[in-house]
C-alpha cells in the first residue's frame, strides 16, 4: 500500500487502514505520554483522545496528504498533554472515546503492552547473537547500571570504544529487526 | 532533527536530562521516523531491564572456535594439494604435447606416374603437396591431396599423407580413421607407418597408455619402424 492509497483509505474510513495507523502510532503516543507524565499508570484515555481528535480532524479535511499524519498526531498529542495538565488542576476528566469516530475497537494499553512484550522477545533473541564483548557492555550498562567509565576500566578499553560498541550493538539489533521484518 | 543527532540524545531523553527545546524536537522526530523510534524503544526496553543479557558463549560458537583452525588448515591443505595436482597435470600435458610432435615421413617421387589415367598430373600435384608438407604447411598440402583428381586415384600413398596432414592440423580423429583403414587393408607399403603414426594419433587424443601399447606392439614386430617405436615407448615411460 503506497502513501496516497493509504491516505485515501483512511479518508474512506477503511478499518484496515485505521488499524494500521493505530498500530504504528500507538506505541509512539504511549512513549510520549509516559515520558511527559510521571507517576501515571493509565494513559488509555489520553491516547484515545489523540486518536479521536485525529480521526475527527481527518473528516474535517485538516490534512491533505499522508506526510502530514505524523506532525498532525504530534500536534494533537501536545495539545492533549496540555489539556491534561490544565484540566487536572480543575479536577476534570478527559472523556473522548475513539470508537465514536473510528471503526476499529482497540484496547490501546493492552496493545502497547503486547507490543512491548513482542519487542522484548525479539530483543532477547537477537542479543544472543551479538559478540560476547557487546553483550558484556550492554549487560554492564543497562542491567548493572554501570557508567561508561566504569565499564572501560573493567575491560581495559577507552570510553569512546565502549560508547561506540554500545551504539553499534543496538544499531546491529535494529538493522536485524528491519531485515527480518520482526517489527 | 537529524537521525544521528536523535541517536545521540536517546540516553538523555530516557534519563530526562535533555533540555526542553531539544526534547520537543526529539519527540517530533520519533513521531515521524520509524527507524529512530525503534532505536528509542530498544534503548527503553534495555533500560527497563525487560531483557536478559546472558554472557555465556553459545555452544556452537565454542565448537566453531575449536574447529575453526582445523577447518582453515584442512582448506589450506586441500588448496595446496589441488594446486600441486594442477601443476603436475599441466606439466604432463605439456610433455605429452612435446613427445606427440612427429617427424614428416619420407616419400618417393615418381611412383604415382604409373597411375594409368592422369598419372603425370597427379604426380605433379602430389609433389607440390609434399613440398608444402616438408615446410609443415599442412592445410595447403591437404587441399591439394583432397582435390578431385587425387580422390579419384584413391591411392594408398595419397591416403597416408592425407592422414599425416590431418595429424599435423590436430584433427586426430580424422587421421585415426584413415590410418585404421590402411591398417585394416594391410597394404605392405604403409602398414608399419600407419601403425607408427596411429600411436601419435592416440597421444594427441590424450590416450597415453593406448599410445604406449601401440608403439610397444610395433617395437616388438620385425619392422623398419620398430626402432623408432621403441624410442617412443621410452619417451612415454619417461613422463610417467
Short mmCIF file of C-alpha atoms in Angstrom, two decimals:
data_model
loop_
_atom_site.label_atom_id
_atom_site.label_comp_id
_atom_site.label_asym_id
_atom_site.label_seq_id
_atom_site.Cartn_x
_atom_site.Cartn_y
_atom_site.Cartn_z
CA UNK A 1 0.00 0.00 0.00
CA UNK A 2 1.60 3.30 -1.03
CA UNK A 3 1.17 6.60 0.85
CA UNK A 4 -1.54 8.10 -1.34
CA UNK A 5 -3.51 4.86 -1.37
CA UNK A 6 -3.22 4.57 2.41
CA UNK A 7 -4.39 8.14 2.91
CA UNK A 8 -7.33 7.61 0.57
CA UNK A 9 -8.37 4.56 2.57
CA UNK A 10 -8.12 6.49 5.81
CA UNK A 11 -10.40 9.17 4.36
CA UNK A 12 -12.88 6.44 3.42
CA UNK A 13 -12.86 5.02 6.98
CA UNK A 14 -11.28 1.78 5.87
CA UNK A 15 -10.88 -0.36 9.06
CA UNK A 16 -7.62 -1.96 7.82
CA UNK A 17 -6.00 1.43 7.24
CA UNK A 18 -7.26 2.74 10.58
CA UNK A 19 -5.87 -0.36 12.32
CA UNK A 20 -2.51 0.10 10.64
CA UNK A 21 -2.36 3.74 11.67
CA UNK A 22 -3.20 2.91 15.27
CA UNK A 23 -0.63 0.09 15.33
CA UNK A 24 2.04 2.43 14.03
CA UNK A 25 1.43 5.41 16.27
CA UNK A 26 0.02 3.86 19.43
CA UNK A 27 3.46 2.98 20.86
CA UNK A 28 4.82 6.42 19.97
CA UNK A 29 1.97 8.23 21.69
CA UNK A 30 2.30 5.98 24.73
CA UNK A 31 6.01 6.61 24.95
CA UNK A 32 5.41 10.34 24.63
CA UNK A 33 2.87 10.45 27.48
CA UNK A 34 4.87 8.06 29.63
CA UNK A 35 7.87 10.34 29.43
CA UNK A 36 5.89 13.50 29.94
CA UNK A 37 3.60 12.40 32.76
CA UNK A 38 5.35 10.70 35.62
CA UNK A 39 3.56 8.67 38.27
CA UNK A 40 0.68 7.84 35.92
CA UNK A 41 -0.11 4.26 35.03
CA UNK A 42 -3.09 4.67 32.79
CA UNK A 43 -2.67 6.58 29.55
CA UNK A 44 -5.59 4.93 27.80
CA UNK A 45 -7.86 7.98 27.90
CA UNK A 46 -5.14 10.28 26.64
CA UNK A 47 -4.30 8.01 23.75
CA UNK A 48 -7.99 7.66 22.85
CA UNK A 49 -8.29 11.43 22.93
CA UNK A 50 -5.39 11.76 20.46
CA UNK A 51 -6.80 9.25 18.01
CA UNK A 52 -10.35 10.55 18.20
CA UNK A 53 -9.11 14.09 17.56
CA UNK A 54 -7.06 12.77 14.68
CA UNK A 55 -9.98 10.99 13.00
CA UNK A 56 -12.24 13.98 13.54
CA UNK A 57 -9.60 16.24 12.01
CA UNK A 58 -9.29 13.88 9.08
CA UNK A 59 -13.04 14.04 8.45
CA UNK A 60 -12.91 17.83 8.67
CA UNK A 61 -10.28 17.91 5.93
CA UNK A 62 -7.48 19.25 8.14
CA UNK A 63 -4.94 17.05 6.33
CA UNK A 64 -4.32 16.84 2.61
CA UNK A 65 -1.59 14.26 2.37
CA UNK A 66 -0.05 11.28 4.11
CA UNK A 67 3.07 13.29 5.03
CA UNK A 68 1.03 15.35 7.49
CA UNK A 69 -0.13 12.39 9.55
CA UNK A 70 2.86 12.25 11.95
CA UNK A 71 3.15 16.03 12.55
CA UNK A 72 -0.63 16.27 12.95
CA UNK A 73 -0.69 13.46 15.50
CA UNK A 74 2.24 15.01 17.37
CA UNK A 75 0.43 18.35 17.46
CA UNK A 76 -2.68 16.68 18.86
CA UNK A 77 -0.64 14.78 21.45
CA UNK A 78 0.96 18.03 22.62
CA UNK A 79 -2.45 19.67 22.93
CA UNK A 80 -3.92 16.68 24.79
CA UNK A 81 -0.96 16.79 27.17
CA UNK A 82 -1.52 20.50 27.78
CA UNK A 83 -5.24 19.92 28.39
CA UNK A 84 -4.40 17.05 30.71
CA UNK A 85 -2.33 19.24 32.99
CA UNK A 86 -4.76 22.17 32.70
CA UNK A 87 -7.90 20.10 33.35
CA UNK A 88 -6.23 18.07 36.07
CA UNK A 89 -5.91 21.24 38.02
CA UNK A 90 -9.62 21.84 37.51
CA UNK A 91 -10.28 18.23 38.52
CA UNK A 92 -11.91 17.34 35.23
CA UNK A 93 -11.59 14.10 33.33
CA UNK A 94 -10.76 13.69 29.70
CA UNK A 95 -13.55 11.80 28.03
CA UNK A 96 -13.49 11.39 24.33
CA UNK A 97 -13.96 7.83 23.12
CA UNK A 98 -12.23 6.99 19.87
CA UNK A 99 -14.93 4.43 18.99
CA UNK A 100 -17.24 7.32 18.14
CA UNK A 101 -15.11 8.37 15.21
CA UNK A 102 -13.17 5.22 14.31
CA UNK A 103 -14.32 1.83 13.01
CA UNK A 104 -11.63 -0.03 14.96
CA UNK A 105 -12.22 -1.00 18.56
CA UNK A 106 -8.97 -1.30 20.44
CA UNK A 107 -7.61 -1.61 23.95
CA UNK A 108 -4.69 0.78 23.49
CA UNK A 109 -2.98 -0.05 26.75
CA UNK A 110 -3.11 -3.78 26.10
CA UNK A 111 -1.96 -3.28 22.52
CA UNK A 112 1.03 -1.29 23.76
CA UNK A 113 1.84 -3.90 26.41
CA UNK A 114 1.72 -6.65 23.78
CA UNK A 115 3.90 -4.57 21.51
CA UNK A 116 6.50 -4.11 24.24
CA UNK A 117 6.38 -7.78 25.10
CA UNK A 118 6.93 -8.73 21.47
CA UNK A 119 9.86 -6.33 21.21
CA UNK A 120 11.43 -7.77 24.37
CA UNK A 121 11.15 -11.28 22.96
CA UNK A 122 12.77 -10.22 19.70
CA UNK A 123 15.47 -8.37 21.62
CA UNK A 124 16.20 -11.41 23.81
CA UNK A 125 16.57 -13.50 20.71
CA UNK A 126 18.87 -11.11 18.87
CA UNK A 127 21.06 -10.22 21.82
CA UNK A 128 22.20 -13.85 21.97
CA UNK A 129 23.78 -13.46 18.53
CA UNK A 130 25.88 -10.45 19.49
CA UNK A 131 29.61 -10.89 20.16
CA UNK A 132 30.43 -11.52 23.81
CA UNK A 133 32.10 -8.13 24.24
CA UNK A 134 28.90 -6.36 23.11
CA UNK A 135 26.78 -8.41 25.47
CA UNK A 136 29.19 -7.64 28.27
CA UNK A 137 28.91 -3.91 27.62
CA UNK A 138 25.11 -3.96 27.33
CA UNK A 139 24.83 -6.06 30.47
CA UNK A 140 27.09 -3.76 32.46
CA UNK A 141 25.48 -0.57 31.18
CA UNK A 142 21.80 -1.46 31.30
CA UNK A 143 21.45 -4.27 33.83
CA UNK A 144 24.21 -3.42 36.26
CA UNK A 145 23.74 0.31 35.61
CA UNK A 146 27.49 0.89 35.40
CA UNK A 147 28.81 4.09 33.91
CA UNK A 148 30.79 4.09 30.66
CA UNK A 149 33.97 4.96 32.58
CA UNK A 150 33.45 2.05 34.97
CA UNK A 151 32.96 -0.34 32.07
CA UNK A 152 36.02 0.99 30.28
CA UNK A 153 38.12 0.41 33.41
CA UNK A 154 36.61 -3.02 33.82
CA UNK A 155 37.62 -4.25 30.37
CA UNK A 156 40.62 -2.01 29.91
CA UNK A 157 39.37 -0.06 26.92
CA UNK A 158 38.72 3.61 26.20
CA UNK A 159 35.42 5.33 26.94
CA UNK A 160 35.00 6.03 23.27
CA UNK A 161 35.40 2.35 22.42
CA UNK A 162 32.69 1.35 24.92
CA UNK A 163 30.34 4.05 23.78
CA UNK A 164 30.74 3.20 20.10
CA UNK A 165 30.38 -0.54 20.68
CA UNK A 166 27.22 0.02 22.71
CA UNK A 167 25.65 2.15 19.97
CA UNK A 168 26.76 -0.23 17.24
CA UNK A 169 25.32 -3.22 19.10
CA UNK A 170 21.92 -1.55 19.28
CA UNK A 171 22.19 -0.47 15.66
CA UNK A 172 23.01 -4.04 14.70
CA UNK A 173 19.92 -5.31 16.51
CA UNK A 174 17.80 -2.58 14.92
CA UNK A 175 19.02 -3.44 11.43
CA UNK A 176 18.44 -7.12 12.06
CA UNK A 177 14.86 -6.40 13.17
CA UNK A 178 14.23 -4.46 9.97
CA UNK A 179 15.98 -7.03 7.81
CA UNK A 180 13.95 -9.89 9.23
CA UNK A 181 10.84 -7.69 9.37
CA UNK A 182 10.33 -8.51 13.03
CA UNK A 183 8.85 -5.14 13.94
CA UNK B 1 16.32 16.97 13.83
CA UNK B 2 18.58 14.54 12.01
CA UNK B 3 18.66 10.84 12.79
CA UNK B 4 22.28 10.82 14.04
CA UNK B 5 21.55 13.70 16.40
CA UNK B 6 18.50 11.77 17.59
CA UNK B 7 20.63 8.68 18.33
CA UNK B 8 22.97 10.75 20.46
CA UNK B 9 20.09 12.13 22.53
CA UNK B 10 18.33 8.84 23.30
CA UNK B 11 20.04 8.27 26.64
CA UNK B 12 19.47 11.89 27.66
CA UNK B 13 15.79 11.64 26.76
CA UNK B 14 15.25 8.43 28.69
CA UNK B 15 17.18 9.76 31.68
CA UNK B 16 15.32 13.09 31.38
CA UNK B 17 18.47 15.15 31.20
CA UNK B 18 17.55 16.65 27.83
CA UNK B 19 16.59 20.35 27.66
CA UNK B 20 13.04 21.34 26.70
CA UNK B 21 13.53 22.70 23.15
CA UNK B 22 15.54 19.68 22.11
CA UNK B 23 13.10 17.40 23.89
CA UNK B 24 10.23 18.66 21.75
CA UNK B 25 12.27 18.29 18.56
CA UNK B 26 13.25 14.82 19.69
CA UNK B 27 9.62 13.83 20.28
CA UNK B 28 8.53 15.30 16.96
CA UNK B 29 11.27 13.26 15.26
CA UNK B 30 10.26 9.91 16.69
CA UNK B 31 6.67 10.53 15.63
CA UNK B 32 7.94 10.79 12.08
CA UNK B 33 10.86 8.35 11.90
CA UNK B 34 10.12 4.67 12.27
CA UNK B 35 13.77 3.60 12.48
CA UNK B 36 14.66 6.10 15.16
CA UNK B 37 11.58 5.19 17.14
CA UNK B 38 12.64 1.55 17.10
CA UNK B 39 16.09 2.59 18.36
CA UNK B 40 14.42 4.51 21.17
CA UNK B 41 12.18 1.55 22.05
CA UNK B 42 15.18 -0.79 22.13
CA UNK B 43 17.01 1.53 24.49
CA UNK B 44 13.91 1.87 26.62
CA UNK B 45 13.47 -1.91 26.82
CA UNK B 46 17.12 -2.31 27.81
CA UNK B 47 16.90 0.45 30.37
CA UNK B 48 13.73 -1.04 31.87
CA UNK B 49 15.62 -4.34 32.16
CA UNK B 50 12.94 -6.08 30.09
CA UNK B 51 15.59 -8.29 28.52
CA UNK B 52 18.04 -10.94 29.57
CA UNK B 53 21.62 -10.39 28.51
CA UNK B 54 23.48 -13.62 29.04
CA UNK B 55 27.25 -13.59 28.97
CA UNK B 56 27.81 -17.27 28.27
CA UNK B 57 29.10 -18.26 24.89
CA UNK B 58 26.76 -20.30 22.74
CA UNK B 59 27.83 -23.97 22.41
CA UNK B 60 28.03 -23.72 18.65
CA UNK B 61 30.41 -20.80 18.99
CA UNK B 62 32.63 -22.99 21.15
CA UNK B 63 32.53 -25.78 18.58
CA UNK B 64 33.39 -23.29 15.85
CA UNK B 65 36.22 -21.91 17.94
CA UNK B 66 37.64 -25.37 18.31
CA UNK B 67 37.22 -26.42 14.73
CA UNK B 68 37.95 -23.15 13.02
CA UNK B 69 41.74 -23.61 12.95
CA UNK B 70 41.28 -27.19 11.82
CA UNK B 71 38.90 -26.07 9.13
CA UNK B 72 41.32 -23.40 7.94
CA UNK B 73 44.24 -25.84 7.98
CA UNK B 74 42.41 -28.52 6.04
CA UNK B 75 41.17 -25.96 3.48
CA UNK B 76 44.72 -24.73 3.07
CA UNK B 77 46.00 -28.26 2.68
CA UNK B 78 43.35 -29.06 0.06
CA UNK B 79 44.16 -25.86 -1.78
CA UNK B 80 47.89 -26.69 -1.89
CA UNK B 81 47.17 -30.28 -2.92
CA UNK B 82 44.86 -29.12 -5.67
CA UNK B 83 47.43 -26.61 -6.92
CA UNK B 84 50.18 -29.24 -6.97
CA UNK B 85 47.94 -31.65 -8.86
CA UNK B 86 47.03 -28.93 -11.31
CA UNK B 87 50.67 -28.03 -11.92
CA UNK B 88 51.53 -31.70 -12.35
CA UNK B 89 48.64 -32.18 -14.76
CA UNK B 90 49.76 -29.15 -16.79
CA UNK B 91 53.33 -30.46 -16.88
CA UNK B 92 52.15 -33.87 -18.08
CA UNK B 93 50.03 -32.29 -20.79
CA UNK B 94 52.95 -30.15 -21.93
CA UNK B 95 55.30 -33.15 -22.03
CA UNK B 96 52.69 -35.20 -23.85
CA UNK B 97 52.35 -32.45 -26.40
CA UNK B 98 56.13 -32.33 -26.78
CA UNK B 99 56.52 -36.02 -27.49
CA UNK B 100 53.49 -36.10 -29.75
CA UNK B 101 55.37 -33.84 -32.20
CA UNK B 102 56.11 -36.14 -35.11
CA UNK B 103 58.58 -36.04 -37.99
CA UNK B 104 57.32 -35.88 -41.57
CA UNK B 105 57.65 -39.34 -43.18
CA UNK B 106 59.86 -39.65 -46.30
CA UNK B 107 58.29 -40.20 -49.71
CA UNK B 108 59.43 -41.45 -53.11
CA UNK B 109 58.95 -39.36 -56.19
CA UNK B 110 57.69 -40.65 -59.50
CA UNK B 111 55.68 -43.56 -58.15
CA UNK B 112 52.33 -42.00 -59.00
CA UNK B 113 53.22 -41.55 -62.66
CA UNK B 114 52.37 -45.18 -63.11
CA UNK B 115 48.68 -44.48 -62.48
CA UNK B 116 47.04 -45.17 -65.84
CA UNK B 117 44.86 -42.09 -66.06
CA UNK B 118 46.29 -38.58 -65.42
CA UNK B 119 49.36 -40.11 -63.81
CA UNK B 120 51.60 -37.17 -64.65
CA UNK B 121 49.13 -34.56 -63.38
CA UNK B 122 48.58 -36.48 -60.15
CA UNK B 123 52.33 -36.81 -59.63
CA UNK B 124 52.78 -33.07 -60.16
CA UNK B 125 50.11 -32.22 -57.62
CA UNK B 126 51.43 -34.77 -55.17
CA UNK B 127 54.95 -33.36 -55.46
CA UNK B 128 53.62 -29.90 -54.75
CA UNK B 129 51.71 -31.21 -51.73
CA UNK B 130 54.87 -32.87 -50.44
CA UNK B 131 56.75 -29.61 -50.74
CA UNK B 132 54.15 -27.99 -48.52
CA UNK B 133 54.36 -30.90 -46.16
CA UNK B 134 58.14 -30.59 -45.77
CA UNK B 135 57.54 -26.99 -44.79
CA UNK B 136 54.87 -28.27 -42.37
CA UNK B 137 52.18 -26.32 -44.23
CA UNK B 138 49.52 -28.95 -43.60
CA UNK B 139 46.43 -27.13 -44.78
CA UNK B 140 47.64 -26.26 -48.33
CA UNK B 141 49.03 -29.78 -48.64
CA UNK B 142 45.69 -31.20 -47.55
CA UNK B 143 43.83 -29.02 -50.05
CA UNK B 144 45.93 -30.47 -52.83
CA UNK B 145 45.63 -34.05 -51.59
CA UNK B 146 41.86 -33.73 -51.34
CA UNK B 147 41.46 -32.27 -54.83
CA UNK B 148 39.16 -34.10 -57.30
CA UNK B 149 41.98 -35.70 -59.30
CA UNK B 150 43.64 -37.13 -56.20
CA UNK B 151 40.45 -38.53 -54.70
CA UNK B 152 39.64 -40.37 -57.90
CA UNK B 153 43.06 -42.02 -57.85
CA UNK B 154 42.33 -43.46 -54.36
CA UNK B 155 45.95 -44.44 -53.97
CA UNK B 156 47.17 -45.68 -50.52
CA UNK B 157 50.14 -43.34 -50.63
CA UNK B 158 47.85 -40.31 -51.07
CA UNK B 159 45.60 -41.55 -48.27
CA UNK B 160 48.54 -41.99 -45.93
CA UNK B 161 49.83 -38.46 -46.48
CA UNK B 162 46.32 -37.09 -46.17
CA UNK B 163 46.22 -38.67 -42.71
CA UNK B 164 49.61 -37.09 -41.92
CA UNK B 165 48.18 -33.71 -42.91
CA UNK B 166 45.18 -34.20 -40.61
CA UNK B 167 47.54 -35.18 -37.79
CA UNK B 168 49.52 -32.00 -38.42
CA UNK B 169 46.32 -29.98 -38.38
CA UNK B 170 45.43 -31.51 -34.99
CA UNK B 171 42.44 -33.35 -36.39
CA UNK B 172 43.48 -36.59 -34.74
CA UNK B 173 40.14 -38.32 -35.19
CA UNK B 174 40.10 -37.97 -38.98
CA UNK B 175 43.74 -39.01 -39.15
CA UNK B 176 42.97 -42.04 -36.98
CA UNK B 177 40.14 -43.15 -39.28
CA UNK B 178 42.45 -43.12 -42.33
CA UNK B 179 45.28 -44.92 -40.51
CA UNK B 180 42.80 -47.56 -39.29
CA UNK B 181 41.59 -48.12 -42.87
CA UNK B 182 45.22 -48.56 -44.06
CA UNK B 183 45.94 -50.96 -41.19
CA UNK B 184 42.79 -52.96 -42.00
CA UNK B 185 43.75 -53.13 -45.68
CA UNK B 186 47.23 -54.38 -44.61
CA UNK B 187 48.91 -52.64 -47.52
CA UNK B 188 52.57 -53.66 -47.02
CA UNK B 189 53.85 -50.28 -48.25
CA UNK B 190 52.19 -48.26 -45.49
CA UNK B 191 51.12 -50.81 -42.84
CA UNK B 192 54.07 -50.19 -40.49
CA UNK B 193 53.98 -46.44 -40.99
CA UNK B 194 50.25 -46.36 -40.30
CA UNK B 195 50.79 -48.34 -37.10
CA UNK B 196 53.53 -45.95 -36.03
CA UNK B 197 51.62 -42.77 -36.75
CA UNK B 198 48.46 -44.19 -35.19
CA UNK B 199 50.45 -44.04 -31.97
CA UNK B 200 50.75 -40.25 -32.42
CA UNK B 201 47.01 -40.04 -33.04
CA UNK B 202 46.43 -41.70 -29.66
CA UNK B 203 48.92 -39.37 -27.99
CA UNK B 204 47.12 -36.35 -29.43
CA UNK B 205 43.88 -37.78 -28.10
CA UNK B 206 45.44 -37.93 -24.63
CA UNK B 207 45.35 -41.75 -24.55
CA UNK B 208 48.84 -42.18 -23.21
CA UNK B 209 48.53 -45.84 -22.25
CA UNK B 210 46.93 -46.85 -25.56
CA UNK B 211 49.67 -44.96 -27.43
CA UNK B 212 52.35 -46.73 -25.41
CA UNK B 213 50.76 -50.13 -26.20
CA UNK B 214 50.59 -49.21 -29.86
CA UNK B 215 54.29 -48.28 -30.00
CA UNK B 216 55.25 -51.28 -27.91
CA UNK B 217 53.40 -53.62 -30.28
CA UNK B 218 55.23 -52.13 -33.25
CA UNK B 219 58.57 -52.22 -31.43
CA UNK B 220 58.17 -55.96 -30.95
CA UNK B 221 57.48 -56.54 -34.63
CA UNK B 222 60.01 -57.22 -37.33
CA UNK B 223 59.56 -53.84 -38.89
CA UNK B 224 61.69 -50.96 -40.15
CA UNK B 225 59.75 -48.75 -37.72
CA UNK B 226 60.45 -50.89 -34.62
CA UNK B 227 63.46 -48.82 -33.52
CA UNK B 228 61.54 -45.60 -33.72
CA UNK B 229 58.57 -47.17 -31.94
CA UNK B 230 60.86 -48.41 -29.16
CA UNK B 231 62.21 -44.90 -28.71
CA UNK B 232 58.67 -43.59 -28.39
CA UNK B 233 57.91 -46.19 -25.71
CA UNK B 234 60.88 -44.93 -23.73
CA UNK B 235 59.79 -41.32 -24.13
CA UNK B 236 56.30 -42.12 -22.86
CA UNK B 237 57.68 -44.07 -19.91
CA UNK B 238 59.91 -41.13 -19.05
CA UNK B 239 56.95 -38.85 -18.43
CA UNK B 240 55.04 -41.37 -16.32
#
